[in-house]
Amino acid sequence: MRIIVYGSLRRKQGNSHWMTNAQWLGDYQVEGYELYNLGHYPGVIPGEGKIEGEVYRIDAMTLGELDALRTKGGEYKRQLVPTPYGSAWMYIYQRSVAGRQHIPSGNWLDRVDHA
């Protein structure tokens, strides 16, 4: 199975250690979504933009660990999106983004951290 990650799970980001056993397949821009800075990690919601992501092949155990990290408390839900590498799971943010910083480029690396 495949997953597309767009924030703290990307290479050289704070939670990239969760992807240690994953096989990187390539980068991909997903259209129809907007990226928001939620603090230490991002959220993606359906919208007018595109987001920068990395597609990985993962096993069921890794997906289970990511589900435990991302879907607890209903913060995210998984949705299949098409990629050039085949359909991939992507985590969609389920809460309000009111007052959160929108990242127009769709690239988590372009965020502005507020210390």
mmCIF file of N, CA and C in Angstrom:
data_model
loop_
_atom_site.group_PDB
_atom_site.id
_atom_site.type_symbol
_atom_site.label_atom_id
_atom_site.label_comp_id
_atom_site.label_asym_id
_atom_site.label_seq_id
_atom_site.Cartn_x
_atom_site.Cartn_y
_atom_site.Cartn_z
ATOM 1 N N MET A 1 0.847 -1.183 0.000
ATOM 2 C CA MET A 1 0.000 0.000 0.000
ATOM 3 C C MET A 1 0.882 1.233 0.000
ATOM 4 N N ARG A 2 0.274 2.349 -0.351
ATOM 5 C CA ARG A 2 1.022 3.602 -0.458
ATOM 6 C C ARG A 2 0.378 4.685 0.409
ATOM 7 N N ILE A 3 1.221 5.664 0.773
ATOM 8 C CA ILE A 3 0.746 6.815 1.540
ATOM 9 C C ILE A 3 1.441 8.050 0.984
ATOM 10 N N ILE A 4 0.728 9.169 1.007
ATOM 11 C CA ILE A 4 1.353 10.441 0.632
ATOM 12 C C ILE A 4 1.398 11.305 1.892
ATOM 13 N N VAL A 5 2.585 11.798 2.208
ATOM 14 C CA VAL A 5 2.776 12.631 3.399
ATOM 15 C C VAL A 5 3.161 14.035 2.956
ATOM 16 N N TYR A 6 2.746 15.041 3.713
ATOM 17 C CA TYR A 6 2.897 16.426 3.263
ATOM 18 C C TYR A 6 3.471 17.359 4.316
ATOM 19 N N GLY A 7 3.802 16.841 5.495
ATOM 20 C CA GLY A 7 4.269 17.741 6.548
ATOM 21 C C GLY A 7 5.373 17.147 7.390
ATOM 22 N N SER A 8 5.065 16.918 8.666
ATOM 23 C CA SER A 8 6.093 16.496 9.620
ATOM 24 C C SER A 8 6.597 15.080 9.366
ATOM 25 N N LEU A 9 5.913 14.310 8.511
ATOM 26 C CA LEU A 9 6.380 12.961 8.168
ATOM 27 C C LEU A 9 7.331 12.963 6.967
ATOM 28 N N ARG A 10 7.471 14.118 6.291
ATOM 29 C CA ARG A 10 8.371 14.211 5.145
ATOM 30 C C ARG A 10 9.827 14.060 5.569
ATOM 31 N N ARG A 11 10.680 13.774 4.610
ATOM 32 C CA ARG A 11 12.114 13.624 4.878
ATOM 33 C C ARG A 11 12.652 14.850 5.602
ATOM 34 N N LYS A 12 13.510 14.608 6.572
ATOM 35 C CA LYS A 12 14.193 15.649 7.349
ATOM 36 C C LYS A 12 13.257 16.543 8.154
ATOM 37 N N GLN A 13 12.032 16.067 8.411
ATOM 38 C CA GLN A 13 11.099 16.803 9.253
ATOM 39 C C GLN A 13 10.949 16.081 10.592
ATOM 40 N N GLY A 14 10.264 16.724 11.530
ATOM 41 C CA GLY A 14 10.208 16.262 12.913
ATOM 42 C C GLY A 14 9.722 14.842 13.151
ATOM 43 N N ASN A 15 8.809 14.353 12.338
ATOM 44 C CA ASN A 15 8.278 13.001 12.536
ATOM 45 C C ASN A 15 8.710 12.022 11.448
ATOM 46 N N SER A 16 9.755 12.365 10.704
ATOM 47 C CA SER A 16 10.196 11.504 9.602
ATOM 48 C C SER A 16 10.650 10.126 10.079
ATOM 49 N N HIS A 17 11.004 10.007 11.368
ATOM 50 C CA HIS A 17 11.420 8.701 11.899
ATOM 51 C C HIS A 17 10.314 7.648 11.782
ATOM 52 N N TRP A 18 9.042 8.081 11.693
ATOM 53 C CA TRP A 18 7.927 7.141 11.509
ATOM 54 C C TRP A 18 7.995 6.461 10.135
ATOM 55 N N MET A 19 8.746 7.062 9.206
ATOM 56 C CA MET A 19 8.817 6.544 7.837
ATOM 57 C C MET A 19 10.092 5.734 7.596
ATOM 58 N N THR A 20 10.805 5.358 8.644
ATOM 59 C CA THR A 20 12.082 4.658 8.520
ATOM 60 C C THR A 20 11.977 3.394 7.664
ATOM 61 N N ASN A 21 10.915 2.627 7.824
ATOM 62 C CA ASN A 21 10.761 1.371 7.083
ATOM 63 C C ASN A 21 9.989 1.534 5.783
ATOM 64 N N ALA A 22 9.690 2.761 5.394
ATOM 65 C CA ALA A 22 8.924 3.025 4.171
ATOM 66 C C ALA A 22 9.868 3.159 2.976
ATOM 67 N N GLN A 23 9.351 2.838 1.803
ATOM 68 C CA GLN A 23 10.128 2.997 0.565
ATOM 69 C C GLN A 23 9.636 4.246 -0.154
ATOM 70 N N TRP A 24 10.520 5.242 -0.310
ATOM 71 C CA TRP A 24 10.164 6.476 -1.013
ATOM 72 C C TRP A 24 9.969 6.166 -2.491
ATOM 73 N N LEU A 25 8.828 6.583 -3.049
ATOM 74 C CA LEU A 25 8.536 6.352 -4.463
ATOM 75 C C LEU A 25 8.736 7.613 -5.289
ATOM 76 N N GLY A 26 8.479 8.790 -4.697
ATOM 77 C CA GLY A 26 8.675 10.041 -5.416
ATOM 78 C C GLY A 26 7.854 11.163 -4.829
ATOM 79 N N ASP A 27 8.099 12.355 -5.337
ATOM 80 C CA ASP A 27 7.352 13.545 -4.933
ATOM 81 C C ASP A 27 6.138 13.685 -5.835
ATOM 82 N N TYR A 28 5.084 14.317 -5.306
ATOM 83 C CA TYR A 28 3.877 14.502 -6.109
ATOM 84 C C TYR A 28 3.071 15.672 -5.557
ATOM 85 N N GLN A 29 2.500 16.490 -6.461
ATOM 86 C CA GLN A 29 1.580 17.572 -6.072
ATOM 87 C C GLN A 29 0.150 17.061 -6.191
ATOM 88 N N VAL A 30 -0.597 17.155 -5.107
ATOM 89 C CA VAL A 30 -1.993 16.725 -5.093
ATOM 90 C C VAL A 30 -2.870 17.959 -5.252
ATOM 91 N N GLU A 31 -3.694 17.987 -6.285
ATOM 92 C CA GLU A 31 -4.576 19.131 -6.532
ATOM 93 C C GLU A 31 -5.893 18.971 -5.779
ATOM 94 N N GLY A 32 -6.498 20.129 -5.453
ATOM 95 C CA GLY A 32 -7.800 20.131 -4.806
ATOM 96 C C GLY A 32 -7.749 20.174 -3.291
ATOM 97 N N TYR A 33 -6.601 20.620 -2.748
ATOM 98 C CA TYR A 33 -6.433 20.684 -1.294
ATOM 99 C C TYR A 33 -5.684 21.946 -0.895
ATOM 100 N N GLU A 34 -5.857 22.350 0.359
ATOM 101 C CA GLU A 34 -5.163 23.502 0.925
ATOM 102 C C GLU A 34 -4.438 23.061 2.184
ATOM 103 N N LEU A 35 -3.276 23.666 2.434
ATOM 104 C CA LEU A 35 -2.411 23.312 3.548
ATOM 105 C C LEU A 35 -2.436 24.412 4.606
ATOM 106 N N TYR A 36 -2.537 24.002 5.868
ATOM 107 C CA TYR A 36 -2.550 24.939 6.990
ATOM 108 C C TYR A 36 -1.533 24.532 8.037
ATOM 109 N N ASN A 37 -0.937 25.542 8.684
ATOM 110 C CA ASN A 37 0.013 25.338 9.766
ATOM 111 C C ASN A 37 -0.779 25.231 11.071
ATOM 112 N N LEU A 38 -0.689 24.073 11.721
ATOM 113 C CA LEU A 38 -1.408 23.851 12.977
ATOM 114 C C LEU A 38 -0.482 23.960 14.181
ATOM 115 N N GLY A 39 0.743 24.408 13.955
ATOM 116 C CA GLY A 39 1.740 24.506 15.019
ATOM 117 C C GLY A 39 2.945 23.676 14.650
ATOM 118 N N HIS A 40 3.072 22.501 15.275
ATOM 119 C CA HIS A 40 4.216 21.638 14.998
ATOM 120 C C HIS A 40 3.969 20.703 13.811
ATOM 121 N N TYR A 41 2.788 20.741 13.268
ATOM 122 C CA TYR A 41 2.441 19.870 12.150
ATOM 123 C C TYR A 41 1.354 20.550 11.321
ATOM 124 N N PRO A 42 1.115 20.077 10.094
ATOM 125 C CA PRO A 42 0.123 20.711 9.227
ATOM 126 C C PRO A 42 -1.201 19.960 9.184
ATOM 127 N N GLY A 43 -2.158 20.610 8.556
ATOM 128 C CA GLY A 43 -3.426 19.970 8.231
ATOM 129 C C GLY A 43 -3.788 20.302 6.797
ATOM 130 N N VAL A 44 -4.369 19.337 6.112
ATOM 131 C CA VAL A 44 -4.822 19.516 4.738
ATOM 132 C C VAL A 44 -6.339 19.380 4.729
ATOM 133 N N ILE A 45 -6.992 20.302 4.014
ATOM 134 C CA ILE A 45 -8.438 20.230 3.829
ATOM 135 C C ILE A 45 -8.732 20.355 2.335
ATOM 136 N N PRO A 46 -9.894 19.862 1.892
ATOM 137 C CA PRO A 46 -10.261 20.073 0.487
ATOM 138 C C PRO A 46 -10.336 21.562 0.189
ATOM 139 N N GLY A 47 -9.885 21.958 -0.993
ATOM 140 C CA GLY A 47 -9.899 23.374 -1.356
ATOM 141 C C GLY A 47 -9.431 23.591 -2.776
ATOM 142 N N GLU A 48 -9.024 24.823 -3.053
ATOM 143 C CA GLU A 48 -8.695 25.242 -4.415
ATOM 144 C C GLU A 48 -7.235 25.065 -4.813
ATOM 145 N N GLY A 49 -6.378 24.735 -3.883
ATOM 146 C CA GLY A 49 -4.948 24.713 -4.180
ATOM 147 C C GLY A 49 -4.394 23.336 -4.479
ATOM 148 N N LYS A 50 -3.076 23.239 -4.338
ATOM 149 C CA LYS A 50 -2.396 21.950 -4.422
ATOM 150 C C LYS A 50 -1.369 21.870 -3.317
ATOM 151 N N ILE A 51 -1.061 20.661 -2.923
ATOM 152 C CA ILE A 51 -0.085 20.462 -1.862
ATOM 153 C C ILE A 51 1.078 19.621 -2.366
ATOM 154 N N GLU A 52 2.250 19.890 -1.794
ATOM 155 C CA GLU A 52 3.463 19.137 -2.111
ATOM 156 C C GLU A 52 3.542 17.943 -1.165
ATOM 157 N N GLY A 53 3.702 16.760 -1.735
ATOM 158 C CA GLY A 53 3.801 15.575 -0.902
ATOM 159 C C GLY A 53 4.871 14.619 -1.375
ATOM 160 N N GLU A 54 5.123 13.628 -0.542
ATOM 161 C CA GLU A 54 6.041 12.543 -0.853
ATOM 162 C C GLU A 54 5.254 11.248 -0.764
ATOM 163 N N VAL A 55 5.380 10.412 -1.784
ATOM 164 C CA VAL A 55 4.655 9.147 -1.831
ATOM 165 C C VAL A 55 5.601 8.025 -1.403
ATOM 166 N N TYR A 56 5.097 7.173 -0.501
ATOM 167 C CA TYR A 56 5.869 6.042 0.019
ATOM 168 C C TYR A 56 5.074 4.753 -0.098
ATOM 169 N N ARG A 57 5.789 3.642 -0.234
ATOM 170 C CA ARG A 57 5.193 2.319 -0.079
ATOM 171 C C ARG A 57 5.415 1.943 1.384
ATOM 172 N N ILE A 58 4.344 1.519 2.045
ATOM 173 C CA ILE A 58 4.426 1.157 3.459
ATOM 174 C C ILE A 58 3.749 -0.192 3.686
ATOM 175 N N ASP A 59 4.050 -0.789 4.839
ATOM 176 C CA ASP A 59 3.388 -2.043 5.201
ATOM 177 C C ASP A 59 2.231 -1.743 6.157
ATOM 178 N N ALA A 60 1.449 -2.786 6.442
ATOM 179 C CA ALA A 60 0.259 -2.623 7.283
ATOM 180 C C ALA A 60 0.622 -2.161 8.690
ATOM 181 N N MET A 61 1.752 -2.612 9.211
ATOM 182 C CA MET A 61 2.155 -2.209 10.556
ATOM 183 C C MET A 61 2.430 -0.710 10.607
ATOM 184 N N THR A 62 3.140 -0.181 9.604
ATOM 185 C CA THR A 62 3.421 1.254 9.560
ATOM 186 C C THR A 62 2.127 2.047 9.445
ATOM 187 N N LEU A 63 1.200 1.582 8.594
ATOM 188 C CA LEU A 63 -0.085 2.277 8.464
ATOM 189 C C LEU A 63 -0.827 2.290 9.801
ATOM 190 N N GLY A 64 -0.797 1.188 10.513
ATOM 191 C CA GLY A 64 -1.437 1.133 11.828
ATOM 192 C C GLY A 64 -0.833 2.128 12.805
ATOM 193 N N GLU A 65 0.504 2.240 12.784
ATOM 194 C CA GLU A 65 1.182 3.193 13.667
ATOM 195 C C GLU A 65 0.812 4.628 13.291
ATOM 196 N N LEU A 66 0.761 4.921 11.991
ATOM 197 C CA LEU A 66 0.403 6.275 11.546
ATOM 198 C C LEU A 66 -1.047 6.590 11.878
ATOM 199 N N ASP A 67 -1.934 5.600 11.738
ATOM 200 C CA ASP A 67 -3.334 5.803 12.119
ATOM 201 C C ASP A 67 -3.435 6.153 13.602
ATOM 202 N N ALA A 68 -2.681 5.458 14.440
ATOM 203 C CA ALA A 68 -2.708 5.733 15.877
ATOM 204 C C ALA A 68 -2.220 7.149 16.157
ATOM 205 N N LEU A 69 -1.221 7.593 15.395
ATOM 206 C CA LEU A 69 -0.656 8.932 15.564
ATOM 207 C C LEU A 69 -1.619 10.005 15.054
ATOM 208 N N ARG A 70 -2.263 9.776 13.917
ATOM 209 C CA ARG A 70 -3.022 10.813 13.220
ATOM 210 C C ARG A 70 -4.538 10.786 13.430
ATOM 211 N N THR A 71 -5.135 9.634 13.636
ATOM 212 C CA THR A 71 -6.599 9.589 13.652
ATOM 213 C C THR A 71 -7.189 9.562 15.064
ATOM 214 N N LYS A 72 -6.336 9.501 16.085
ATOM 215 C CA LYS A 72 -6.880 9.495 17.452
ATOM 216 C C LYS A 72 -7.654 10.790 17.703
ATOM 217 N N GLY A 73 -8.779 10.667 18.340
ATOM 218 C CA GLY A 73 -9.586 11.837 18.647
ATOM 219 C C GLY A 73 -10.264 12.460 17.438
ATOM 220 N N GLY A 74 -10.238 11.793 16.311
ATOM 221 C CA GLY A 74 -10.937 12.289 15.130
ATOM 222 C C GLY A 74 -10.303 13.493 14.466
ATOM 223 N N GLU A 75 -9.025 13.754 14.749
ATOM 224 C CA GLU A 75 -8.370 14.930 14.181
ATOM 225 C C GLU A 75 -8.196 14.814 12.657
ATOM 226 N N TYR A 76 -7.894 13.602 12.190
ATOM 227 C CA TYR A 76 -7.710 13.351 10.753
ATOM 228 C C TYR A 76 -8.509 12.126 10.351
ATOM 229 N N LYS A 77 -8.787 12.010 9.063
ATOM 230 C CA LYS A 77 -9.290 10.750 8.515
ATOM 231 C C LYS A 77 -8.495 10.460 7.251
ATOM 232 N N ARG A 78 -8.368 9.184 6.948
ATOM 233 C CA ARG A 78 -7.623 8.769 5.764
ATOM 234 C C ARG A 78 -8.528 8.770 4.545
ATOM 235 N N GLN A 79 -7.957 9.193 3.419
ATOM 236 C CA GLN A 79 -8.701 9.209 2.151
ATOM 237 C C GLN A 79 -7.746 8.774 1.043
ATOM 238 N N LEU A 80 -8.231 7.970 0.100
ATOM 239 C CA LEU A 80 -7.396 7.562 -1.033
ATOM 240 C C LEU A 80 -7.369 8.664 -2.078
ATOM 241 N N VAL A 81 -6.175 8.975 -2.574
ATOM 242 C CA VAL A 81 -6.007 9.954 -3.647
ATOM 243 C C VAL A 81 -5.172 9.312 -4.756
ATOM 244 N N PRO A 82 -5.443 9.665 -6.019
ATOM 245 C CA PRO A 82 -4.642 9.110 -7.111
ATOM 246 C C PRO A 82 -3.274 9.773 -7.183
ATOM 247 N N THR A 83 -2.251 8.984 -7.476
ATOM 248 C CA THR A 83 -0.894 9.494 -7.705
ATOM 249 C C THR A 83 -0.332 8.721 -8.906
ATOM 250 N N PRO A 84 0.771 9.181 -9.475
ATOM 251 C CA PRO A 84 1.393 8.444 -10.584
ATOM 252 C C PRO A 84 1.904 7.060 -10.155
ATOM 253 N N TYR A 85 1.994 6.822 -8.849
ATOM 254 C CA TYR A 85 2.509 5.564 -8.310
ATOM 255 C C TYR A 85 1.376 4.624 -7.910
ATOM 256 N N GLY A 86 0.135 5.026 -8.183
ATOM 257 C CA GLY A 86 -1.047 4.291 -7.748
ATOM 258 C C GLY A 86 -1.748 5.059 -6.638
ATOM 259 N N SER A 87 -2.920 4.603 -6.267
ATOM 260 C CA SER A 87 -3.675 5.270 -5.203
ATOM 261 C C SER A 87 -2.882 5.240 -3.905
ATOM 262 N N ALA A 88 -2.949 6.352 -3.171
ATOM 263 C CA ALA A 88 -2.221 6.463 -1.901
ATOM 264 C C ALA A 88 -3.144 7.054 -0.845
ATOM 265 N N TRP A 89 -2.971 6.613 0.387
ATOM 266 C CA TRP A 89 -3.709 7.192 1.501
ATOM 267 C C TRP A 89 -3.142 8.569 1.836
ATOM 268 N N MET A 90 -4.034 9.500 2.180
ATOM 269 C CA MET A 90 -3.623 10.821 2.636
ATOM 270 C C MET A 90 -4.496 11.177 3.829
ATOM 271 N N TYR A 91 -3.909 11.802 4.839
ATOM 272 C CA TYR A 91 -4.661 12.209 6.026
ATOM 273 C C TYR A 91 -5.263 13.594 5.816
ATOM 274 N N ILE A 92 -6.584 13.687 5.960
ATOM 275 C CA ILE A 92 -7.343 14.926 5.778
ATOM 276 C C ILE A 92 -7.753 15.445 7.153
ATOM 277 N N TYR A 93 -7.461 16.719 7.418
ATOM 278 C CA TYR A 93 -7.771 17.341 8.705
ATOM 279 C C TYR A 93 -9.280 17.509 8.847
ATOM 280 N N GLN A 94 -9.818 17.193 10.018
ATOM 281 C CA GLN A 94 -11.262 17.182 10.245
ATOM 282 C C GLN A 94 -11.786 18.324 11.107
ATOM 283 N N ARG A 95 -10.905 19.179 11.591
ATOM 284 C CA ARG A 95 -11.346 20.262 12.473
ATOM 285 C C ARG A 95 -11.281 21.603 11.748
ATOM 286 N N SER A 96 -11.717 22.638 12.396
ATOM 287 C CA SER A 96 -11.723 23.974 11.799
ATOM 288 C C SER A 96 -10.297 24.506 11.635
ATOM 289 N N VAL A 97 -10.073 25.215 10.537
ATOM 290 C CA VAL A 97 -8.776 25.865 10.320
ATOM 291 C C VAL A 97 -8.885 27.375 10.542
ATOM 292 N N ALA A 98 -10.001 27.825 11.098
ATOM 293 C CA ALA A 98 -10.192 29.250 11.374
ATOM 294 C C ALA A 98 -9.058 29.756 12.256
ATOM 295 N N GLY A 99 -8.433 30.852 11.847
ATOM 296 C CA GLY A 99 -7.351 31.450 12.602
ATOM 297 C C GLY A 99 -6.002 30.780 12.406
ATOM 298 N N ARG A 100 -5.958 29.749 11.606
ATOM 299 C CA ARG A 100 -4.692 29.048 11.338
ATOM 300 C C ARG A 100 -4.021 29.642 10.111
ATOM 301 N N GLN A 101 -2.693 29.559 10.073
ATOM 302 C CA GLN A 101 -1.935 30.106 8.944
ATOM 303 C C GLN A 101 -2.098 29.228 7.715
ATOM 304 N N HIS A 102 -2.642 29.818 6.636
ATOM 305 C CA HIS A 102 -2.734 29.133 5.343
ATOM 306 C C HIS A 102 -1.355 29.198 4.685
ATOM 307 N N ILE A 103 -0.930 28.094 4.082
ATOM 308 C CA ILE A 103 0.347 28.053 3.375
ATOM 309 C C ILE A 103 0.021 27.972 1.884
ATOM 310 N N PRO A 104 -0.045 29.131 1.197
ATOM 311 C CA PRO A 104 -0.530 29.177 -0.186
ATOM 312 C C PRO A 104 0.250 28.302 -1.163
ATOM 313 N N SER A 105 1.551 28.116 -0.931
ATOM 314 C CA SER A 105 2.358 27.299 -1.849
ATOM 315 C C SER A 105 2.003 25.821 -1.750
ATOM 316 N N GLY A 106 1.362 25.419 -0.646
ATOM 317 C CA GLY A 106 1.067 24.011 -0.432
ATOM 318 C C GLY A 106 2.275 23.205 0.000
ATOM 319 N N ASN A 107 3.366 23.890 0.320
ATOM 320 C CA ASN A 107 4.601 23.215 0.710
ATOM 321 C C ASN A 107 4.887 23.511 2.181
ATOM 322 N N TRP A 108 4.877 22.475 3.012
ATOM 323 C CA TRP A 108 5.110 22.618 4.450
ATOM 324 C C TRP A 108 6.443 23.303 4.739
ATOM 325 N N LEU A 109 7.411 23.149 3.868
ATOM 326 C CA LEU A 109 8.720 23.762 4.087
ATOM 327 C C LEU A 109 8.668 25.289 3.938
ATOM 328 N N ASP A 110 7.585 25.831 3.381
ATOM 329 C CA ASP A 110 7.421 27.282 3.212
ATOM 330 C C ASP A 110 6.691 27.939 4.378
ATOM 331 N N ARG A 111 6.376 27.185 5.417
ATOM 332 C CA ARG A 111 5.614 27.752 6.549
ATOM 333 C C ARG A 111 6.454 28.796 7.273
ATOM 334 N N VAL A 112 5.739 29.657 7.984
ATOM 335 C CA VAL A 112 6.388 30.646 8.850
ATOM 336 C C VAL A 112 6.102 30.214 10.279
ATOM 337 N N ASP A 113 7.147 29.877 11.013
ATOM 338 C CA ASP A 113 6.953 29.480 12.402
ATOM 339 C C ASP A 113 6.855 30.717 13.277
ATOM 340 N N HIS A 114 5.884 30.717 14.153
ATOM 341 C CA HIS A 114 5.689 31.831 15.084
ATOM 342 C C HIS A 114 6.182 31.413 16.446
ATOM 343 N N ALA A 115 7.310 31.965 16.851
ATOM 344 C CA ALA A 115 7.905 31.569 18.136
ATOM 345 C C ALA A 115 7.311 32.378 19.260
#
